[in-house]
JSON list of C-alpha atoms in Angstrom, two decimals:
[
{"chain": "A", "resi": 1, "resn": "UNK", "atom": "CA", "xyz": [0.00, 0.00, 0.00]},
{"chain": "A", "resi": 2, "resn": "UNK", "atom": "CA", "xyz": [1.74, 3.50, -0.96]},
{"chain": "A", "resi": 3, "resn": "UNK", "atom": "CA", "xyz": [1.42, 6.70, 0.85]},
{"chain": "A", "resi": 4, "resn": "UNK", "atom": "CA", "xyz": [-1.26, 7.92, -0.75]},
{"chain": "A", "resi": 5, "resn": "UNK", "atom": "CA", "xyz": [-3.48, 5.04, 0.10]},
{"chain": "A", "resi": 6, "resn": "UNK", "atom": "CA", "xyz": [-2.47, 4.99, 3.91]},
{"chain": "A", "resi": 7, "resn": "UNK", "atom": "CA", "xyz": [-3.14, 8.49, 4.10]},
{"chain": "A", "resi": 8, "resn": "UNK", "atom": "CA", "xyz": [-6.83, 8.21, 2.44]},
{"chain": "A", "resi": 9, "resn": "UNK", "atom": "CA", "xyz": [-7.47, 5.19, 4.34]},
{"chain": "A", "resi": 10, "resn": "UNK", "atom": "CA", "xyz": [-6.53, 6.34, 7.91]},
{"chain": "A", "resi": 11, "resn": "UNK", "atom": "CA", "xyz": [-8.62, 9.90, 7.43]},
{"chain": "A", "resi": 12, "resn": "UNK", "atom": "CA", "xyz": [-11.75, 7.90, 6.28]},
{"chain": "A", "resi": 13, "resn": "UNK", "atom": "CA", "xyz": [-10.89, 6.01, 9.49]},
{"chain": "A", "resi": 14, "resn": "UNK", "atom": "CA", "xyz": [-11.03, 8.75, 11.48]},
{"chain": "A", "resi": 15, "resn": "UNK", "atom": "CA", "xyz": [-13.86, 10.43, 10.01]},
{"chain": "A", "resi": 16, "resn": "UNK", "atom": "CA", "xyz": [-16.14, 7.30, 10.58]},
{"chain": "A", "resi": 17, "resn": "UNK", "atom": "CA", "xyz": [-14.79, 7.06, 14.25]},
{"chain": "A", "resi": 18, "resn": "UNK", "atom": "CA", "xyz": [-15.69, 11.07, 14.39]},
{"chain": "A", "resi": 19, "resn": "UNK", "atom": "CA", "xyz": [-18.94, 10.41, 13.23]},
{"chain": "A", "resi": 20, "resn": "UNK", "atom": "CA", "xyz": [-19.81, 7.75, 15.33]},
{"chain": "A", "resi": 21, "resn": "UNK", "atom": "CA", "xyz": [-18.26, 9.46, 18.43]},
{"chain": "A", "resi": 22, "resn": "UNK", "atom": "CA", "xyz": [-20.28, 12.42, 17.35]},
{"chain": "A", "resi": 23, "resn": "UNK", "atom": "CA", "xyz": [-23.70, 10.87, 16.63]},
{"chain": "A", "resi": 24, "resn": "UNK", "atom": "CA", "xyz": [-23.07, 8.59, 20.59]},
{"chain": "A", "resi": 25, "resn": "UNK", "atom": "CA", "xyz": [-23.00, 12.17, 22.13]},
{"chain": "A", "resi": 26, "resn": "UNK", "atom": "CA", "xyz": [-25.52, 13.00, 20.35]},
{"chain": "A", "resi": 27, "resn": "UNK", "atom": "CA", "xyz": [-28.06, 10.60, 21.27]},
{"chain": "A", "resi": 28, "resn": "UNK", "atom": "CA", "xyz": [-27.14, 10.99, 24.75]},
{"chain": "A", "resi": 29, "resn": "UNK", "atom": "CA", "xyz": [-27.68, 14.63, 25.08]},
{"chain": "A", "resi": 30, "resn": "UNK", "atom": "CA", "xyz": [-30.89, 14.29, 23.37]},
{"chain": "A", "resi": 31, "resn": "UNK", "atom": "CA", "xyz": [-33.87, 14.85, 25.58]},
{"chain": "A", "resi": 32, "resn": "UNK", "atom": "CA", "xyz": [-36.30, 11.33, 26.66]},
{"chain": "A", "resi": 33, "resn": "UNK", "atom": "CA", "xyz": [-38.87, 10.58, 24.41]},
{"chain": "A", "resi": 34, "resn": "UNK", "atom": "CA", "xyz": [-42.59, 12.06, 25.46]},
{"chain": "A", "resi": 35, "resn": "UNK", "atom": "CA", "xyz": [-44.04, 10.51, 28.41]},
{"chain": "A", "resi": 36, "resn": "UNK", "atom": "CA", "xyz": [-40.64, 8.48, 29.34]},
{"chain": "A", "resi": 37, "resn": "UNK", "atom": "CA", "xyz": [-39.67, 8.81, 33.33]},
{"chain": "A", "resi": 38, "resn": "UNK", "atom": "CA", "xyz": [-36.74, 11.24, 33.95]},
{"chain": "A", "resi": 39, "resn": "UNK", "atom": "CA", "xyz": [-34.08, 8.56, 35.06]},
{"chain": "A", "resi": 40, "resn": "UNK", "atom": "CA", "xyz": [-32.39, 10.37, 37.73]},
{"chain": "A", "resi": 41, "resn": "UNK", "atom": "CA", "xyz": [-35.31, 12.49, 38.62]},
{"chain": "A", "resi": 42, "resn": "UNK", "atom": "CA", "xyz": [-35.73, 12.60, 42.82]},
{"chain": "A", "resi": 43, "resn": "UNK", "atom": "CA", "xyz": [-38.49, 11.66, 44.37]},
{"chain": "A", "resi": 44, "resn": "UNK", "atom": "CA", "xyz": [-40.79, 14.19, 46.39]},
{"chain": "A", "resi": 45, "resn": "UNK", "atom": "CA", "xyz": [-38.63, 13.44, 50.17]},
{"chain": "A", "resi": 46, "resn": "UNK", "atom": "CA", "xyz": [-41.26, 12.84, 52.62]},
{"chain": "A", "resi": 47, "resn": "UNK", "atom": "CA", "xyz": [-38.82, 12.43, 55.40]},
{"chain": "A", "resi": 48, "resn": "UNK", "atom": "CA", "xyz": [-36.97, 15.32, 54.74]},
{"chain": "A", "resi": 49, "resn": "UNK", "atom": "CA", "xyz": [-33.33, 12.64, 54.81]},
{"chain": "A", "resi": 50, "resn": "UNK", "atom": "CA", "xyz": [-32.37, 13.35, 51.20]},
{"chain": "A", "resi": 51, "resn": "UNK", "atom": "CA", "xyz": [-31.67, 17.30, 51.24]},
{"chain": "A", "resi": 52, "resn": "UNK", "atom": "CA", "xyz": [-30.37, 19.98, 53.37]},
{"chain": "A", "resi": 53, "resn": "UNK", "atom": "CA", "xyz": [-30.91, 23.41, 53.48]},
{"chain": "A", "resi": 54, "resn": "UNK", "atom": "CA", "xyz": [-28.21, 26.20, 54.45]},
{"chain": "A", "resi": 55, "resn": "UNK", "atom": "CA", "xyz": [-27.52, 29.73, 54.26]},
{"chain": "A", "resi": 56, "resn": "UNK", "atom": "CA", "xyz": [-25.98, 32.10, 52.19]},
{"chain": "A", "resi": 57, "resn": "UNK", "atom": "CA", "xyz": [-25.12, 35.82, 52.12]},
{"chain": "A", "resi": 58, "resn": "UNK", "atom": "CA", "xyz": [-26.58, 37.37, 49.66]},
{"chain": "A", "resi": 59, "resn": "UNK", "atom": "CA", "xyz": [-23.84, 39.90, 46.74]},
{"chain": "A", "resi": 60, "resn": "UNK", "atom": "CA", "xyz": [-25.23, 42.97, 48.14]},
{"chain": "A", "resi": 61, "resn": "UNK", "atom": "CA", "xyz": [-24.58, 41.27, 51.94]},
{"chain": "A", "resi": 62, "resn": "UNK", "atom": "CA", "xyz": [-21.29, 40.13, 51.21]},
{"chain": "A", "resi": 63, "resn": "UNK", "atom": "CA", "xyz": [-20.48, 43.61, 49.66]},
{"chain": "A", "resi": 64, "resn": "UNK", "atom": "CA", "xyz": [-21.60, 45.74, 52.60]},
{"chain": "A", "resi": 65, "resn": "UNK", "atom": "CA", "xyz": [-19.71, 43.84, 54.94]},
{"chain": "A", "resi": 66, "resn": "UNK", "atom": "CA", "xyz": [-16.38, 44.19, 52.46]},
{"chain": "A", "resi": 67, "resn": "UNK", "atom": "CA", "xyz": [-17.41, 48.13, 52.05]},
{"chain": "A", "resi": 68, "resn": "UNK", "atom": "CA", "xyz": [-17.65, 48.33, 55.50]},
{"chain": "A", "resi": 69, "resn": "UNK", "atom": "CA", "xyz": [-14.25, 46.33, 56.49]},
{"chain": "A", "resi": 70, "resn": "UNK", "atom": "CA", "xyz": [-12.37, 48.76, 53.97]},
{"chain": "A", "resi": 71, "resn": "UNK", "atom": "CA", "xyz": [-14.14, 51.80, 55.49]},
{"chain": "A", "resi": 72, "resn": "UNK", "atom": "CA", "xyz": [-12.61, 51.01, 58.94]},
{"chain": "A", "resi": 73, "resn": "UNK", "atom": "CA", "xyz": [-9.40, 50.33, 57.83]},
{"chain": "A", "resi": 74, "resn": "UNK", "atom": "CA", "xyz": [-9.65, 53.59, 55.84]},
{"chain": "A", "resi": 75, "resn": "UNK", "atom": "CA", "xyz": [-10.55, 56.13, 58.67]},
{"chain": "A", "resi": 76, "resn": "UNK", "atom": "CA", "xyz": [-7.10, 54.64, 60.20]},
{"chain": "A", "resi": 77, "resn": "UNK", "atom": "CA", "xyz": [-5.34, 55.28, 57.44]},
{"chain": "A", "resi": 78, "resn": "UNK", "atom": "CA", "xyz": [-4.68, 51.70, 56.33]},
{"chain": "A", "resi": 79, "resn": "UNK", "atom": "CA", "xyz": [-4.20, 50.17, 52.92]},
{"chain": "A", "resi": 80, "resn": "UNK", "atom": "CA", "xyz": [-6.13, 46.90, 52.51]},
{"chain": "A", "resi": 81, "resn": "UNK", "atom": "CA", "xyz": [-7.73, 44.15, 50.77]},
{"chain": "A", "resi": 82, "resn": "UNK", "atom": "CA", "xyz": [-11.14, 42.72, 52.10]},
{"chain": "A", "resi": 83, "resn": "UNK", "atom": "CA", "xyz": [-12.16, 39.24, 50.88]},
{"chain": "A", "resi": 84, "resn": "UNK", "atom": "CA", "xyz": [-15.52, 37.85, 51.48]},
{"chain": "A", "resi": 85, "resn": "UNK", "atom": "CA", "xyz": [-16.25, 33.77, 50.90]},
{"chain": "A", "resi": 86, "resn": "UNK", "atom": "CA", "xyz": [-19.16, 32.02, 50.84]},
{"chain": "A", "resi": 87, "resn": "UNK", "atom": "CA", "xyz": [-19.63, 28.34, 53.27]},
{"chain": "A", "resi": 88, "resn": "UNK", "atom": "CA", "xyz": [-17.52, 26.68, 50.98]},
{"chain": "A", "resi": 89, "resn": "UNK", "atom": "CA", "xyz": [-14.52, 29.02, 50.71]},
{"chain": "A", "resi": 90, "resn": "UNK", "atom": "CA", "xyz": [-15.58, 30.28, 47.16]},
{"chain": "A", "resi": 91, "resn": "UNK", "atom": "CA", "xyz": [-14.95, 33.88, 47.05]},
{"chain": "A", "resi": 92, "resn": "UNK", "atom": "CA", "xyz": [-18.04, 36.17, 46.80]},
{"chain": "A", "resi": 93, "resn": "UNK", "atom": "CA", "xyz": [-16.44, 39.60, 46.34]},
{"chain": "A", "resi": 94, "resn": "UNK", "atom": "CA", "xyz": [-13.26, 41.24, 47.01]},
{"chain": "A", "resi": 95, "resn": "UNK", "atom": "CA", "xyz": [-12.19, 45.08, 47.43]},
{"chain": "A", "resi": 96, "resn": "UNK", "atom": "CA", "xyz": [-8.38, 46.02, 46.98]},
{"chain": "A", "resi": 97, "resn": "UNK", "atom": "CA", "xyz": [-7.99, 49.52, 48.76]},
{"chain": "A", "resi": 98, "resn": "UNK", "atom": "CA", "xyz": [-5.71, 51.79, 46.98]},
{"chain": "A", "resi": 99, "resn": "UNK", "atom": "CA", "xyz": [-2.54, 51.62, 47.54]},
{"chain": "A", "resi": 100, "resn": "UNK", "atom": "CA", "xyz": [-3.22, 47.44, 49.11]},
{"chain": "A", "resi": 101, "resn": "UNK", "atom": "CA", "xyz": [0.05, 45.81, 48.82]},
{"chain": "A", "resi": 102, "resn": "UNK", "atom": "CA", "xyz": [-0.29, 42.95, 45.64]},
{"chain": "A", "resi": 103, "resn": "UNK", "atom": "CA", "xyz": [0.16, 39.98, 48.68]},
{"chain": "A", "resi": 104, "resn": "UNK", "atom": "CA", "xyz": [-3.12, 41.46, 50.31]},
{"chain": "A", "resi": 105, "resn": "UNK", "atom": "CA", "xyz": [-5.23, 40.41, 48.03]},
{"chain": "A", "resi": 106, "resn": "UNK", "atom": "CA", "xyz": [-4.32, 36.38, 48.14]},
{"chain": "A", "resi": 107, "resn": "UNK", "atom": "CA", "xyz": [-3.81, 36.92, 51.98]},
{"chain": "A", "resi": 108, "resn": "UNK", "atom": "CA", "xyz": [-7.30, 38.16, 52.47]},
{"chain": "A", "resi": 109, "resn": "UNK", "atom": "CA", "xyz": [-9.02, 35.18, 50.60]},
{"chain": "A", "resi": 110, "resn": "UNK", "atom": "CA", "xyz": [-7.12, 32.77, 52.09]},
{"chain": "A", "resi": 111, "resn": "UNK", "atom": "CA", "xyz": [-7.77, 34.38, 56.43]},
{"chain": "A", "resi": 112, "resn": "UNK", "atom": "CA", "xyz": [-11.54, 34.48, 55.25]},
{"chain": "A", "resi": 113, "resn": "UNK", "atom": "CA", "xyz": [-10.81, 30.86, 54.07]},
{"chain": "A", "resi": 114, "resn": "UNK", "atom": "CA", "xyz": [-9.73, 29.77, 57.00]},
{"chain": "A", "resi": 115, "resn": "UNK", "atom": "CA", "xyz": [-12.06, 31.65, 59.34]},
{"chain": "A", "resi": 116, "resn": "UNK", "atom": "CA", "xyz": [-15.13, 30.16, 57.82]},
{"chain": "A", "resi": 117, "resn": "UNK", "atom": "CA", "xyz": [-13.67, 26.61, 57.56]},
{"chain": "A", "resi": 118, "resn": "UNK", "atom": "CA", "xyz": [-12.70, 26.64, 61.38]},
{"chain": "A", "resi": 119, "resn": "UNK", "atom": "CA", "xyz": [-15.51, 28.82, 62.21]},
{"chain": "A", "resi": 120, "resn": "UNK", "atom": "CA", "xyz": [-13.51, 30.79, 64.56]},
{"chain": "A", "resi": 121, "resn": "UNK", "atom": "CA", "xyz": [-10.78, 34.13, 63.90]},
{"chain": "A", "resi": 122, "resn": "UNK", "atom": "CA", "xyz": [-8.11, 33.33, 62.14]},
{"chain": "A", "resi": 123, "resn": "UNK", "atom": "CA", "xyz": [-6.13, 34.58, 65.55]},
{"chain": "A", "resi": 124, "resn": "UNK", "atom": "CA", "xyz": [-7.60, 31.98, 67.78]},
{"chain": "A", "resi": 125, "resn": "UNK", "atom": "CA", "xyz": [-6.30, 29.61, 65.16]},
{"chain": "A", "resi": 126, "resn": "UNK", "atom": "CA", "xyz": [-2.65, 30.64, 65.24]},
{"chain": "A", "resi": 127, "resn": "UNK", "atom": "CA", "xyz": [-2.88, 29.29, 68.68]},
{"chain": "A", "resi": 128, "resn": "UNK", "atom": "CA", "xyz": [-3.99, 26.22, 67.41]},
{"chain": "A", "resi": 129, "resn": "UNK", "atom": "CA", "xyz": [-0.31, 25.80, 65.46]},
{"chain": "A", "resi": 130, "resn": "UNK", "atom": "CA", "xyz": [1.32, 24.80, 68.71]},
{"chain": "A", "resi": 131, "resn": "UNK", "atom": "CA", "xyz": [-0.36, 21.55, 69.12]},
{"chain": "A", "resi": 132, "resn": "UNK", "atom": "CA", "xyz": [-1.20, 20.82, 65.51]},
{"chain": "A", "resi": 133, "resn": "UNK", "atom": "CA", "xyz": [1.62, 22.65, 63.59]},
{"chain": "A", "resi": 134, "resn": "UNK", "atom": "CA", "xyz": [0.66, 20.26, 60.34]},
{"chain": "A", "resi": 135, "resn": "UNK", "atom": "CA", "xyz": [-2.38, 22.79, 60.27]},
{"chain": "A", "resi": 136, "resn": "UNK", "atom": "CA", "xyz": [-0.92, 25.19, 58.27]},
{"chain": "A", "resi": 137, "resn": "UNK", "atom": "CA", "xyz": [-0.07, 22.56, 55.17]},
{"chain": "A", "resi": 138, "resn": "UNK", "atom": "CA", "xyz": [-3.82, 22.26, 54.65]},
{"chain": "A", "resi": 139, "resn": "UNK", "atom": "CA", "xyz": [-4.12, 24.21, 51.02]},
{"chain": "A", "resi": 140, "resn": "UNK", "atom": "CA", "xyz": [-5.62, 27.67, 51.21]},
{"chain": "A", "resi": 141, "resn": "UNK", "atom": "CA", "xyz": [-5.20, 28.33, 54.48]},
{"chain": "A", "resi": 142, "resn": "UNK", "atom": "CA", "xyz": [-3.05, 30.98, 56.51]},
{"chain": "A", "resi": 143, "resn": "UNK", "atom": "CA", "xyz": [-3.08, 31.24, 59.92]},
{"chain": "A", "resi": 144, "resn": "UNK", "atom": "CA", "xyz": [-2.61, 34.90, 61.03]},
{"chain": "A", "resi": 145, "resn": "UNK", "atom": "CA", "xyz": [-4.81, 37.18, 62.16]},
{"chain": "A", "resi": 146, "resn": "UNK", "atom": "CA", "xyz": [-7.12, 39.26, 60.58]},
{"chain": "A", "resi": 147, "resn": "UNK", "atom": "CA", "xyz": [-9.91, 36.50, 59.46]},
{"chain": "A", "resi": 148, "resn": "UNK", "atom": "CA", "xyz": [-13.37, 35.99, 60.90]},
{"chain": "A", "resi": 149, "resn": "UNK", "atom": "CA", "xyz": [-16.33, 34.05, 60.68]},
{"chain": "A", "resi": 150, "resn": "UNK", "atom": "CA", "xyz": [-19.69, 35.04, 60.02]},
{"chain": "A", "resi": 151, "resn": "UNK", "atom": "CA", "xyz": [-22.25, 33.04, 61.88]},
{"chain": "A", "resi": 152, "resn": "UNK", "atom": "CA", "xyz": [-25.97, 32.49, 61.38]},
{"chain": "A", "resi": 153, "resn": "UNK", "atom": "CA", "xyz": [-27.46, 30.14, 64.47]},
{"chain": "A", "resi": 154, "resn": "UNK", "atom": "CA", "xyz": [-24.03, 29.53, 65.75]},
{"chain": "A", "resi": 155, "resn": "UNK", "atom": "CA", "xyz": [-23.28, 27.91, 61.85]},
{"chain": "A", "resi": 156, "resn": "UNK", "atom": "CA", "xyz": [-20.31, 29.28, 59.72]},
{"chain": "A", "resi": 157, "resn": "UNK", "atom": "CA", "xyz": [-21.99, 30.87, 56.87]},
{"chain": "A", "resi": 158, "resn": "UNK", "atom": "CA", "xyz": [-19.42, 32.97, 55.15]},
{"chain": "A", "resi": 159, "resn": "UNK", "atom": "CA", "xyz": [-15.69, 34.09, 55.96]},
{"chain": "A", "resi": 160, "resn": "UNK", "atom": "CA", "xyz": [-14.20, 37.76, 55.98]},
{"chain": "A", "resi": 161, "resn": "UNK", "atom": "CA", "xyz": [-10.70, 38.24, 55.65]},
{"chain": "A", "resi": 162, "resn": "UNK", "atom": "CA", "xyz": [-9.14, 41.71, 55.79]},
{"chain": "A", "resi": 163, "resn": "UNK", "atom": "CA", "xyz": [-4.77, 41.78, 54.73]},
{"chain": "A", "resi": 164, "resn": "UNK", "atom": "CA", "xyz": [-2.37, 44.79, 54.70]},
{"chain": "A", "resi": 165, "resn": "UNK", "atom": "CA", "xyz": [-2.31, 46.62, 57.68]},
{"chain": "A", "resi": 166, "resn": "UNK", "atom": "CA", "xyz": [0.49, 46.53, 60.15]},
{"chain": "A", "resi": 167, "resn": "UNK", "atom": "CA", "xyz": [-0.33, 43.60, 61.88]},
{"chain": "A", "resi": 168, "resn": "UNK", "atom": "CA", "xyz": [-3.29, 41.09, 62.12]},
{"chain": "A", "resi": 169, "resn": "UNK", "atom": "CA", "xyz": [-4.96, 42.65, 65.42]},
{"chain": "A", "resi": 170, "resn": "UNK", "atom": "CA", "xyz": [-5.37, 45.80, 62.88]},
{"chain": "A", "resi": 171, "resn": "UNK", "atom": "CA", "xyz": [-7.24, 43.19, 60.01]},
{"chain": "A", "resi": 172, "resn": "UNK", "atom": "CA", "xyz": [-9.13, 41.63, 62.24]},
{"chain": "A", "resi": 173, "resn": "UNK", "atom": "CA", "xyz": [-10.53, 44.65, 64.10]},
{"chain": "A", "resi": 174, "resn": "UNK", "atom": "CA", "xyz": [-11.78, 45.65, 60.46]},
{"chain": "A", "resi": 175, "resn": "UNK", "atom": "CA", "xyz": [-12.81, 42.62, 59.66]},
{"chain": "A", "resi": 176, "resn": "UNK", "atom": "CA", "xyz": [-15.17, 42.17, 63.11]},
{"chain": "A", "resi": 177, "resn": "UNK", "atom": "CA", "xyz": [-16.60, 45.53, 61.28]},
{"chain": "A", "resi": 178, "resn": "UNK", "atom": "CA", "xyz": [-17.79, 43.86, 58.34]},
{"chain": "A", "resi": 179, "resn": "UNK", "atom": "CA", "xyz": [-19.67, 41.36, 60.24]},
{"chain": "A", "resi": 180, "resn": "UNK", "atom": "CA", "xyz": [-20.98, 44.40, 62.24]},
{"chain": "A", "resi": 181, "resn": "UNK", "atom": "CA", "xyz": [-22.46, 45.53, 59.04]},
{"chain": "A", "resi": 182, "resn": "UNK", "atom": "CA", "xyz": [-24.05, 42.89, 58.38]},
{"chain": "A", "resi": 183, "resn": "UNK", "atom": "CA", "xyz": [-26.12, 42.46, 61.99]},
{"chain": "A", "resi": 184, "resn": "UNK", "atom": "CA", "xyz": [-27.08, 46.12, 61.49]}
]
């Protein structure tokens, strides 16, 4: 078999295993026939066992308690980042102050991940270090101060974390003024 042949042979080979590939997606992206059951449709849950509820802050919430963290540190002339995350450490907003050094910003996500996945300021935690010191390998994590929890019913619900100022007592008392916000 020359070249030529080969070459012709393995593209209509790959064009029939393209089509076939293509037409198998196809058929399983396409909707049930009418009147079929939904296969992986759930079941109206009686017992309420299947399905939890929880709670989440809201943009504009998570926004007015990152306004109002950056306001505090502002009327003390400090240049911060506020990060805000929702229960599960994803990050609903952040504000970079002017003038925020470009470490703040990572810093800040990470103290607000912490805070809301220990449910406790990230300065309580440091303390934790001495008996655990393998705590601060856990990814996403940093253990200064300067990250808080916000509760609802005693439940972590969100995380703010506040970087930049002079030292973490500084980021968390702005911090503690987002939450503030928020019970107003």
């Amino acid at each position: 078999m020359n070249t030529r042949t080969r070459v012709l042979t393995g593209t209509a080979l790959a064009l029939a295993l393209g089509a076939g590939t293509f037409g198998a997606v196809s058929a399983t992206a396409s909707a049930a026939p009418a009147g079929a059951p939904a296969a992986a449709s759930a079941k109206k849950d009686v017992n309420g066992k299947n399905f939890t509820t929880t709670t989440h802050l809201t943009i504009d919430a998570a926004t007015r308690a990152a306004q109002a963290s950056l306001d505090a540190a502002q009327k003390e002339n400090q240049k911060v980042t506020v990060a805000v995350v929702d229960r599960n450490g994803n990050t609903i907003v952040t504000l970079r102050g002017d003038g925020a050094g470009p470490q703040s910003y990572e810093s800040a996500t990470r103290k607000a991940f912490t805070a809301v996945s220990w449910n406790a300021p990230t300065s309580v935690l440091v303390g934790r270090l001495a008996q655990a010191p393998n705590l601060k390998d856990i990814p996403g994590t940093l253990f200064l101060g300067g990250g808080v929890p916000v509760q609802a019913d005693g439940a972590p619900v969100a995380g703010i974390g506040v970087a930049g100022a002079p030292s973490g007592d500084l980021d968390e008392k702005f911090a503690k003024a987002g939450v503030e916000a928020l019970a107003q």
